Amino acid sequence: MDRRKARTRAALVTAAQRLLAEHGGVDVSIHEITEAADVGFGTFYSHFTSKDELFDAALSLTLEEHGALLDSVVGDLKDPAEVFSASVRLTGRLQHTHPQMARIFVRTGMSYLTSKSGLAPQAMRDLQAAADSGRLDIDDPRTAVAMVGGALLGVLHLLETSPDLDVQRVTDQLACRLLCMFGMTGAEAQEIATRPLPSLSTPT
């Protein structure tokens, strides 16, 4: 793919991400998509066969970006339970650090829980590592991922619709309760869920 075509495709995907964040991409015409991307209408089908294919690509990119973002900041943590907790807390804080990403997760519902990139495999890996090390009690990692993902989605929705809430307090409380759910004592869970967090880079 030459650079011009790559730029056009990237513009379409970026526009689709914005539209997903705004209203989930529902009832959007291809004309509106190409207008948002500032590309010619006729170029759309040179890159995608349908709106669904474009929005799938936009969601996949968002999930990949989320996974890479977390990996970049939790990679130096040694305790598997802390890695899991930090990932939960940082994802909850997306409402402030990466609001478009947070809104995409809220708008697209549960589809990301079975994706092959992003949150689901990231959570599966972290939970499995915590279970293998004996830090958390997890019988079925797939069910555990669904429980964590559902809780995160609920909190992201709550924070979007209740801007008066303290994001840090809510997300730290979520991480603490999830750790307790997986067998950790309340005192240790509270300590881990309130440790200093690495900073997330904000989009420019």
JSON list of C-alpha atoms in Angstrom, two decimals:
[
{"chain": "A", "resi": 1, "resn": "MET", "atom": "CA", "xyz": [0.00, 0.00, 0.00]},
{"chain": "A", "resi": 2, "resn": "ASP", "atom": "CA", "xyz": [1.51, 3.33, -1.02]},
{"chain": "A", "resi": 3, "resn": "ARG", "atom": "CA", "xyz": [1.67, 6.25, 1.39]},
{"chain": "A", "resi": 4, "resn": "ARG", "atom": "CA", "xyz": [-1.27, 8.12, -0.09]},
{"chain": "A", "resi": 5, "resn": "LYS", "atom": "CA", "xyz": [-3.55, 5.11, 0.17]},
{"chain": "A", "resi": 6, "resn": "ALA", "atom": "CA", "xyz": [-2.28, 4.42, 3.69]},
{"chain": "A", "resi": 7, "resn": "ARG", "atom": "CA", "xyz": [-3.07, 8.00, 4.72]},
{"chain": "A", "resi": 8, "resn": "THR", "atom": "CA", "xyz": [-6.56, 7.76, 3.26]},
{"chain": "A", "resi": 9, "resn": "ARG", "atom": "CA", "xyz": [-7.25, 4.48, 5.04]},
{"chain": "A", "resi": 10, "resn": "ALA", "atom": "CA", "xyz": [-5.91, 5.90, 8.31]},
{"chain": "A", "resi": 11, "resn": "ALA", "atom": "CA", "xyz": [-8.14, 8.97, 7.92]},
{"chain": "A", "resi": 12, "resn": "LEU", "atom": "CA", "xyz": [-11.20, 6.75, 7.43]},
{"chain": "A", "resi": 13, "resn": "VAL", "atom": "CA", "xyz": [-10.37, 4.63, 10.48]},
{"chain": "A", "resi": 14, "resn": "THR", "atom": "CA", "xyz": [-9.70, 7.71, 12.62]},
{"chain": "A", "resi": 15, "resn": "ALA", "atom": "CA", "xyz": [-13.02, 9.22, 11.55]},
{"chain": "A", "resi": 16, "resn": "ALA", "atom": "CA", "xyz": [-14.75, 5.94, 12.36]},
{"chain": "A", "resi": 17, "resn": "GLN", "atom": "CA", "xyz": [-13.21, 6.00, 15.84]},
{"chain": "A", "resi": 18, "resn": "ARG", "atom": "CA", "xyz": [-14.65, 9.48, 16.41]},
{"chain": "A", "resi": 19, "resn": "LEU", "atom": "CA", "xyz": [-18.07, 8.36, 15.20]},
{"chain": "A", "resi": 20, "resn": "LEU", "atom": "CA", "xyz": [-17.96, 5.26, 17.42]},
{"chain": "A", "resi": 21, "resn": "ALA", "atom": "CA", "xyz": [-17.15, 7.47, 20.39]},
{"chain": "A", "resi": 22, "resn": "GLU", "atom": "CA", "xyz": [-19.98, 9.87, 19.59]},
{"chain": "A", "resi": 23, "resn": "HIS", "atom": "CA", "xyz": [-22.84, 7.42, 19.08]},
{"chain": "A", "resi": 24, "resn": "GLY", "atom": "CA", "xyz": [-21.54, 3.95, 18.36]},
{"chain": "A", "resi": 25, "resn": "GLY", "atom": "CA", "xyz": [-21.54, 4.45, 14.59]},
{"chain": "A", "resi": 26, "resn": "VAL", "atom": "CA", "xyz": [-25.28, 3.83, 14.37]},
{"chain": "A", "resi": 27, "resn": "ASP", "atom": "CA", "xyz": [-27.19, 5.33, 11.43]},
{"chain": "A", "resi": 28, "resn": "VAL", "atom": "CA", "xyz": [-24.12, 6.94, 9.90]},
{"chain": "A", "resi": 29, "resn": "SER", "atom": "CA", "xyz": [-23.93, 7.12, 6.12]},
{"chain": "A", "resi": 30, "resn": "ILE", "atom": "CA", "xyz": [-20.82, 6.53, 4.07]},
{"chain": "A", "resi": 31, "resn": "HIS", "atom": "CA", "xyz": [-21.10, 10.14, 2.94]},
{"chain": "A", "resi": 32, "resn": "GLU", "atom": "CA", "xyz": [-20.92, 11.29, 6.56]},
{"chain": "A", "resi": 33, "resn": "ILE", "atom": "CA", "xyz": [-17.92, 9.04, 7.15]},
{"chain": "A", "resi": 34, "resn": "THR", "atom": "CA", "xyz": [-15.99, 10.37, 4.17]},
{"chain": "A", "resi": 35, "resn": "GLU", "atom": "CA", "xyz": [-16.92, 13.94, 5.12]},
{"chain": "A", "resi": 36, "resn": "ALA", "atom": "CA", "xyz": [-15.58, 13.35, 8.65]},
{"chain": "A", "resi": 37, "resn": "ALA", "atom": "CA", "xyz": [-12.41, 11.83, 7.18]},
{"chain": "A", "resi": 38, "resn": "ASP", "atom": "CA", "xyz": [-12.07, 14.66, 4.64]},
{"chain": "A", "resi": 39, "resn": "VAL", "atom": "CA", "xyz": [-11.65, 12.21, 1.77]},
{"chain": "A", "resi": 40, "resn": "GLY", "atom": "CA", "xyz": [-13.55, 11.73, -1.44]},
{"chain": "A", "resi": 41, "resn": "PHE", "atom": "CA", "xyz": [-16.73, 9.64, -1.34]},
{"chain": "A", "resi": 42, "resn": "GLY", "atom": "CA", "xyz": [-15.48, 7.42, -4.14]},
{"chain": "A", "resi": 43, "resn": "THR", "atom": "CA", "xyz": [-12.37, 6.39, -2.23]},
{"chain": "A", "resi": 44, "resn": "PHE", "atom": "CA", "xyz": [-14.29, 4.53, 0.49]},
{"chain": "A", "resi": 45, "resn": "TYR", "atom": "CA", "xyz": [-14.72, 1.28, -1.42]},
{"chain": "A", "resi": 46, "resn": "SER", "atom": "CA", "xyz": [-11.06, 1.26, -2.37]},
{"chain": "A", "resi": 47, "resn": "HIS", "atom": "CA", "xyz": [-10.35, 0.45, 1.28]},
{"chain": "A", "resi": 48, "resn": "PHE", "atom": "CA", "xyz": [-13.47, -1.13, 2.81]},
{"chain": "A", "resi": 49, "resn": "THR", "atom": "CA", "xyz": [-16.34, -3.20, 1.47]},
{"chain": "A", "resi": 50, "resn": "SER", "atom": "CA", "xyz": [-18.87, -1.91, 3.98]},
{"chain": "A", "resi": 51, "resn": "LYS", "atom": "CA", "xyz": [-19.42, 0.36, 6.98]},
{"chain": "A", "resi": 52, "resn": "ASP", "atom": "CA", "xyz": [-19.31, -2.69, 9.23]},
{"chain": "A", "resi": 53, "resn": "GLU", "atom": "CA", "xyz": [-15.85, -3.58, 7.99]},
{"chain": "A", "resi": 54, "resn": "LEU", "atom": "CA", "xyz": [-14.64, -0.04, 8.65]},
{"chain": "A", "resi": 55, "resn": "PHE", "atom": "CA", "xyz": [-16.09, 0.10, 12.16]},
{"chain": "A", "resi": 56, "resn": "ASP", "atom": "CA", "xyz": [-14.64, -3.34, 12.91]},
{"chain": "A", "resi": 57, "resn": "ALA", "atom": "CA", "xyz": [-11.23, -2.01, 11.88]},
{"chain": "A", "resi": 58, "resn": "ALA", "atom": "CA", "xyz": [-11.71, 1.09, 14.04]},
{"chain": "A", "resi": 59, "resn": "LEU", "atom": "CA", "xyz": [-12.68, -0.99, 17.08]},
{"chain": "A", "resi": 60, "resn": "SER", "atom": "CA", "xyz": [-9.78, -3.39, 16.52]},
{"chain": "A", "resi": 61, "resn": "LEU", "atom": "CA", "xyz": [-7.35, -0.48, 16.35]},
{"chain": "A", "resi": 62, "resn": "THR", "atom": "CA", "xyz": [-8.78, 0.98, 19.57]},
{"chain": "A", "resi": 63, "resn": "LEU", "atom": "CA", "xyz": [-8.37, -2.35, 21.35]},
{"chain": "A", "resi": 64, "resn": "GLU", "atom": "CA", "xyz": [-4.80, -2.67, 20.11]},
{"chain": "A", "resi": 65, "resn": "GLU", "atom": "CA", "xyz": [-4.04, 0.88, 21.26]},
{"chain": "A", "resi": 66, "resn": "HIS", "atom": "CA", "xyz": [-5.51, 0.13, 24.69]},
{"chain": "A", "resi": 67, "resn": "GLY", "atom": "CA", "xyz": [-3.44, -3.03, 25.06]},
{"chain": "A", "resi": 68, "resn": "ALA", "atom": "CA", "xyz": [-0.24, -1.30, 23.98]},
{"chain": "A", "resi": 69, "resn": "LEU", "atom": "CA", "xyz": [-0.97, 1.61, 26.32]},
{"chain": "A", "resi": 70, "resn": "LEU", "atom": "CA", "xyz": [-1.29, -0.66, 29.35]},
{"chain": "A", "resi": 71, "resn": "ASP", "atom": "CA", "xyz": [1.74, -2.74, 28.39]},
{"chain": "A", "resi": 72, "resn": "SER", "atom": "CA", "xyz": [3.83, 0.42, 28.19]},
{"chain": "A", "resi": 73, "resn": "VAL", "atom": "CA", "xyz": [3.12, 1.38, 31.80]},
{"chain": "A", "resi": 74, "resn": "VAL", "atom": "CA", "xyz": [2.69, -1.87, 33.75]},
{"chain": "A", "resi": 75, "resn": "GLY", "atom": "CA", "xyz": [5.58, -3.78, 32.20]},
{"chain": "A", "resi": 76, "resn": "ASP", "atom": "CA", "xyz": [7.96, -3.00, 35.07]},
{"chain": "A", "resi": 77, "resn": "LEU", "atom": "CA", "xyz": [5.60, -4.19, 37.82]},
{"chain": "A", "resi": 78, "resn": "LYS", "atom": "CA", "xyz": [6.63, -7.52, 39.35]},
{"chain": "A", "resi": 79, "resn": "ASP", "atom": "CA", "xyz": [3.58, -8.58, 41.39]},
{"chain": "A", "resi": 80, "resn": "PRO", "atom": "CA", "xyz": [0.96, -10.18, 39.09]},
{"chain": "A", "resi": 81, "resn": "ALA", "atom": "CA", "xyz": [-1.83, -8.99, 41.40]},
{"chain": "A", "resi": 82, "resn": "GLU", "atom": "CA", "xyz": [-0.55, -5.42, 41.14]},
{"chain": "A", "resi": 83, "resn": "VAL", "atom": "CA", "xyz": [-0.31, -5.70, 37.34]},
{"chain": "A", "resi": 84, "resn": "PHE", "atom": "CA", "xyz": [-3.98, -6.72, 37.23]},
{"chain": "A", "resi": 85, "resn": "SER", "atom": "CA", "xyz": [-5.01, -4.01, 39.70]},
{"chain": "A", "resi": 86, "resn": "ALA", "atom": "CA", "xyz": [-3.07, -1.29, 37.89]},
{"chain": "A", "resi": 87, "resn": "SER", "atom": "CA", "xyz": [-4.58, -2.30, 34.54]},
{"chain": "A", "resi": 88, "resn": "VAL", "atom": "CA", "xyz": [-8.09, -2.04, 36.00]},
{"chain": "A", "resi": 89, "resn": "ARG", "atom": "CA", "xyz": [-7.37, 1.33, 37.62]},
{"chain": "A", "resi": 90, "resn": "LEU", "atom": "CA", "xyz": [-5.74, 2.78, 34.51]},
{"chain": "A", "resi": 91, "resn": "THR", "atom": "CA", "xyz": [-8.58, 1.57, 32.28]},
{"chain": "A", "resi": 92, "resn": "GLY", "atom": "CA", "xyz": [-11.10, 3.21, 34.58]},
{"chain": "A", "resi": 93, "resn": "ARG", "atom": "CA", "xyz": [-9.13, 6.44, 34.38]},
{"chain": "A", "resi": 94, "resn": "LEU", "atom": "CA", "xyz": [-9.42, 6.49, 30.57]},
{"chain": "A", "resi": 95, "resn": "GLN", "atom": "CA", "xyz": [-12.42, 8.77, 31.09]},
{"chain": "A", "resi": 96, "resn": "HIS", "atom": "CA", "xyz": [-9.92, 11.50, 31.94]},
{"chain": "A", "resi": 97, "resn": "THR", "atom": "CA", "xyz": [-6.75, 10.43, 30.14]},
{"chain": "A", "resi": 98, "resn": "HIS", "atom": "CA", "xyz": [-8.20, 9.04, 26.87]},
{"chain": "A", "resi": 99, "resn": "PRO", "atom": "CA", "xyz": [-11.88, 10.03, 26.76]},
{"chain": "A", "resi": 100, "resn": "GLN", "atom": "CA", "xyz": [-12.45, 8.96, 23.15]},
{"chain": "A", "resi": 101, "resn": "MET", "atom": "CA", "xyz": [-11.15, 5.46, 23.92]},
{"chain": "A", "resi": 102, "resn": "ALA", "atom": "CA", "xyz": [-13.39, 5.26, 26.99]},
{"chain": "A", "resi": 103, "resn": "ARG", "atom": "CA", "xyz": [-16.45, 6.37, 25.02]},
{"chain": "A", "resi": 104, "resn": "ILE", "atom": "CA", "xyz": [-15.77, 3.78, 22.31]},
{"chain": "A", "resi": 105, "resn": "PHE", "atom": "CA", "xyz": [-15.73, 1.04, 24.95]},
{"chain": "A", "resi": 106, "resn": "VAL", "atom": "CA", "xyz": [-19.01, 2.32, 26.41]},
{"chain": "A", "resi": 107, "resn": "ARG", "atom": "CA", "xyz": [-20.70, 2.66, 23.00]},
{"chain": "A", "resi": 108, "resn": "THR", "atom": "CA", "xyz": [-19.63, -0.73, 21.65]},
{"chain": "A", "resi": 109, "resn": "GLY", "atom": "CA", "xyz": [-20.82, -2.67, 24.66]},
{"chain": "A", "resi": 110, "resn": "MET", "atom": "CA", "xyz": [-19.62, -6.19, 25.26]},
{"chain": "A", "resi": 111, "resn": "SER", "atom": "CA", "xyz": [-18.05, -6.85, 21.87]},
{"chain": "A", "resi": 112, "resn": "TYR", "atom": "CA", "xyz": [-14.55, -6.17, 23.18]},
{"chain": "A", "resi": 113, "resn": "LEU", "atom": "CA", "xyz": [-14.82, -9.00, 25.75]},
{"chain": "A", "resi": 114, "resn": "THR", "atom": "CA", "xyz": [-14.32, -11.64, 23.06]},
{"chain": "A", "resi": 115, "resn": "SER", "atom": "CA", "xyz": [-11.89, -9.71, 20.89]},
{"chain": "A", "resi": 116, "resn": "LYS", "atom": "CA", "xyz": [-8.52, -11.25, 20.08]},
{"chain": "A", "resi": 117, "resn": "SER", "atom": "CA", "xyz": [-6.75, -7.99, 20.92]},
{"chain": "A", "resi": 118, "resn": "GLY", "atom": "CA", "xyz": [-6.94, -5.38, 23.63]},
{"chain": "A", "resi": 119, "resn": "LEU", "atom": "CA", "xyz": [-8.78, -5.80, 26.92]},
{"chain": "A", "resi": 120, "resn": "ALA", "atom": "CA", "xyz": [-9.84, -9.46, 26.76]},
{"chain": "A", "resi": 121, "resn": "PRO", "atom": "CA", "xyz": [-6.48, -11.14, 26.04]},
{"chain": "A", "resi": 122, "resn": "GLN", "atom": "CA", "xyz": [-4.73, -8.57, 28.25]},
{"chain": "A", "resi": 123, "resn": "ALA", "atom": "CA", "xyz": [-7.00, -9.40, 31.18]},
{"chain": "A", "resi": 124, "resn": "MET", "atom": "CA", "xyz": [-6.76, -13.13, 30.47]},
{"chain": "A", "resi": 125, "resn": "ARG", "atom": "CA", "xyz": [-2.97, -12.95, 30.55]},
{"chain": "A", "resi": 126, "resn": "ASP", "atom": "CA", "xyz": [-2.86, -10.90, 33.75]},
{"chain": "A", "resi": 127, "resn": "LEU", "atom": "CA", "xyz": [-5.43, -13.05, 35.55]},
{"chain": "A", "resi": 128, "resn": "GLN", "atom": "CA", "xyz": [-3.74, -16.28, 34.49]},
{"chain": "A", "resi": 129, "resn": "ALA", "atom": "CA", "xyz": [-0.37, -15.00, 35.73]},
{"chain": "A", "resi": 130, "resn": "ALA", "atom": "CA", "xyz": [-1.90, -13.98, 39.06]},
{"chain": "A", "resi": 131, "resn": "ALA", "atom": "CA", "xyz": [-3.59, -17.37, 39.38]},
{"chain": "A", "resi": 132, "resn": "ASP", "atom": "CA", "xyz": [-0.46, -19.33, 38.42]},
{"chain": "A", "resi": 133, "resn": "SER", "atom": "CA", "xyz": [1.57, -17.44, 41.03]},
{"chain": "A", "resi": 134, "resn": "GLY", "atom": "CA", "xyz": [-1.02, -18.11, 43.72]},
{"chain": "A", "resi": 135, "resn": "ARG", "atom": "CA", "xyz": [-1.78, -14.41, 44.17]},
{"chain": "A", "resi": 136, "resn": "LEU", "atom": "CA", "xyz": [-5.43, -14.74, 43.10]},
{"chain": "A", "resi": 137, "resn": "ASP", "atom": "CA", "xyz": [-7.93, -17.60, 43.29]},
{"chain": "A", "resi": 138, "resn": "ILE", "atom": "CA", "xyz": [-9.36, -18.09, 39.79]},
{"chain": "A", "resi": 139, "resn": "ASP", "atom": "CA", "xyz": [-11.09, -21.28, 38.68]},
{"chain": "A", "resi": 140, "resn": "ASP", "atom": "CA", "xyz": [-12.08, -20.28, 35.15]},
{"chain": "A", "resi": 141, "resn": "PRO", "atom": "CA", "xyz": [-10.10, -17.44, 33.51]},
{"chain": "A", "resi": 142, "resn": "ARG", "atom": "CA", "xyz": [-12.70, -16.93, 30.75]},
{"chain": "A", "resi": 143, "resn": "THR", "atom": "CA", "xyz": [-15.46, -16.37, 33.28]},
{"chain": "A", "resi": 144, "resn": "ALA", "atom": "CA", "xyz": [-13.13, -14.14, 35.28]},
{"chain": "A", "resi": 145, "resn": "VAL", "atom": "CA", "xyz": [-12.48, -12.00, 32.19]},
{"chain": "A", "resi": 146, "resn": "ALA", "atom": "CA", "xyz": [-16.22, -11.60, 31.64]},
{"chain": "A", "resi": 147, "resn": "MET", "atom": "CA", "xyz": [-16.68, -10.54, 35.26]},
{"chain": "A", "resi": 148, "resn": "VAL", "atom": "CA", "xyz": [-13.85, -8.01, 35.11]},
{"chain": "A", "resi": 149, "resn": "GLY", "atom": "CA", "xyz": [-14.88, -6.67, 31.69]},
{"chain": "A", "resi": 150, "resn": "GLY", "atom": "CA", "xyz": [-18.51, -6.28, 32.71]},
{"chain": "A", "resi": 151, "resn": "ALA", "atom": "CA", "xyz": [-17.53, -4.42, 35.86]},
{"chain": "A", "resi": 152, "resn": "LEU", "atom": "CA", "xyz": [-15.16, -2.14, 33.95]},
{"chain": "A", "resi": 153, "resn": "LEU", "atom": "CA", "xyz": [-17.77, -1.35, 31.32]},
{"chain": "A", "resi": 154, "resn": "GLY", "atom": "CA", "xyz": [-20.28, -0.52, 34.04]},
{"chain": "A", "resi": 155, "resn": "VAL", "atom": "CA", "xyz": [-17.85, 1.81, 35.78]},
{"chain": "A", "resi": 156, "resn": "LEU", "atom": "CA", "xyz": [-16.87, 3.56, 32.53]},
{"chain": "A", "resi": 157, "resn": "HIS", "atom": "CA", "xyz": [-20.56, 4.15, 31.80]},
{"chain": "A", "resi": 158, "resn": "LEU", "atom": "CA", "xyz": [-21.14, 5.38, 35.36]},
{"chain": "A", "resi": 159, "resn": "LEU", "atom": "CA", "xyz": [-18.24, 7.83, 35.14]},
{"chain": "A", "resi": 160, "resn": "GLU", "atom": "CA", "xyz": [-19.40, 9.15, 31.77]},
{"chain": "A", "resi": 161, "resn": "THR", "atom": "CA", "xyz": [-22.93, 9.78, 33.00]},
{"chain": "A", "resi": 162, "resn": "SER", "atom": "CA", "xyz": [-21.95, 11.03, 36.48]},
{"chain": "A", "resi": 163, "resn": "PRO", "atom": "CA", "xyz": [-19.17, 13.60, 36.00]},
{"chain": "A", "resi": 164, "resn": "ASP", "atom": "CA", "xyz": [-19.45, 14.62, 39.65]},
{"chain": "A", "resi": 165, "resn": "LEU", "atom": "CA", "xyz": [-17.91, 11.32, 40.79]},
{"chain": "A", "resi": 166, "resn": "ASP", "atom": "CA", "xyz": [-14.27, 11.06, 41.83]},
{"chain": "A", "resi": 167, "resn": "VAL", "atom": "CA", "xyz": [-12.68, 8.95, 39.07]},
{"chain": "A", "resi": 168, "resn": "GLN", "atom": "CA", "xyz": [-9.70, 7.95, 41.17]},
{"chain": "A", "resi": 169, "resn": "ARG", "atom": "CA", "xyz": [-11.82, 6.84, 44.14]},
{"chain": "A", "resi": 170, "resn": "VAL", "atom": "CA", "xyz": [-14.29, 4.90, 42.00]},
{"chain": "A", "resi": 171, "resn": "THR", "atom": "CA", "xyz": [-11.67, 3.07, 39.93]},
{"chain": "A", "resi": 172, "resn": "ASP", "atom": "CA", "xyz": [-9.50, 2.27, 42.94]},
{"chain": "A", "resi": 173, "resn": "GLN", "atom": "CA", "xyz": [-12.55, 0.90, 44.73]},
{"chain": "A", "resi": 174, "resn": "LEU", "atom": "CA", "xyz": [-13.37, -1.24, 41.69]},
{"chain": "A", "resi": 175, "resn": "ALA", "atom": "CA", "xyz": [-9.86, -2.71, 41.64]},
{"chain": "A", "resi": 176, "resn": "CYS", "atom": "CA", "xyz": [-10.02, -3.40, 45.38]},
{"chain": "A", "resi": 177, "resn": "ARG", "atom": "CA", "xyz": [-13.37, -5.19, 45.13]},
{"chain": "A", "resi": 178, "resn": "LEU", "atom": "CA", "xyz": [-12.22, -7.27, 42.16]},
{"chain": "A", "resi": 179, "resn": "LEU", "atom": "CA", "xyz": [-9.12, -8.37, 44.07]},
{"chain": "A", "resi": 180, "resn": "CYS", "atom": "CA", "xyz": [-11.33, -9.37, 47.01]},
{"chain": "A", "resi": 181, "resn": "MET", "atom": "CA", "xyz": [-13.63, -11.26, 44.65]},
{"chain": "A", "resi": 182, "resn": "PHE", "atom": "CA", "xyz": [-10.64, -13.30, 43.55]},
{"chain": "A", "resi": 183, "resn": "GLY", "atom": "CA", "xyz": [-9.74, -14.30, 47.10]},
{"chain": "A", "resi": 184, "resn": "MET", "atom": "CA", "xyz": [-7.51, -11.52, 48.42]},
{"chain": "A", "resi": 185, "resn": "THR", "atom": "CA", "xyz": [-8.03, -10.14, 51.91]},
{"chain": "A", "resi": 186, "resn": "GLY", "atom": "CA", "xyz": [-9.60, -6.71, 52.17]},
{"chain": "A", "resi": 187, "resn": "ALA", "atom": "CA", "xyz": [-6.56, -5.13, 53.79]},
{"chain": "A", "resi": 188, "resn": "GLU", "atom": "CA", "xyz": [-4.11, -6.36, 51.16]},
{"chain": "A", "resi": 189, "resn": "ALA", "atom": "CA", "xyz": [-6.49, -5.53, 48.31]},
{"chain": "A", "resi": 190, "resn": "GLN", "atom": "CA", "xyz": [-6.89, -1.99, 49.63]},
{"chain": "A", "resi": 191, "resn": "GLU", "atom": "CA", "xyz": [-3.13, -1.54, 49.88]},
{"chain": "A", "resi": 192, "resn": "ILE", "atom": "CA", "xyz": [-2.50, -2.80, 46.33]},
{"chain": "A", "resi": 193, "resn": "ALA", "atom": "CA", "xyz": [-5.40, -0.82, 44.85]},
{"chain": "A", "resi": 194, "resn": "THR", "atom": "CA", "xyz": [-4.07, 2.46, 46.25]},
{"chain": "A", "resi": 195, "resn": "ARG", "atom": "CA", "xyz": [-0.41, 2.14, 45.32]},
{"chain": "A", "resi": 196, "resn": "PRO", "atom": "CA", "xyz": [1.04, 4.93, 43.16]},
{"chain": "A", "resi": 197, "resn": "LEU", "atom": "CA", "xyz": [0.22, 4.42, 39.49]},
{"chain": "A", "resi": 198, "resn": "PRO", "atom": "CA", "xyz": [2.47, 4.93, 36.48]},
{"chain": "A", "resi": 199, "resn": "SER", "atom": "CA", "xyz": [1.33, 7.85, 34.35]},
{"chain": "A", "resi": 200, "resn": "LEU", "atom": "CA", "xyz": [-0.54, 7.25, 31.12]},
{"chain": "A", "resi": 201, "resn": "SER", "atom": "CA", "xyz": [0.61, 9.30, 28.16]},
{"chain": "A", "resi": 202, "resn": "THR", "atom": "CA", "xyz": [-2.23, 11.48, 26.94]},
{"chain": "A", "resi": 203, "resn": "PRO", "atom": "CA", "xyz": [-3.06, 11.73, 23.24]},
{"chain": "A", "resi": 204, "resn": "THR", "atom": "CA", "xyz": [-1.73, 14.80, 21.47]}
]
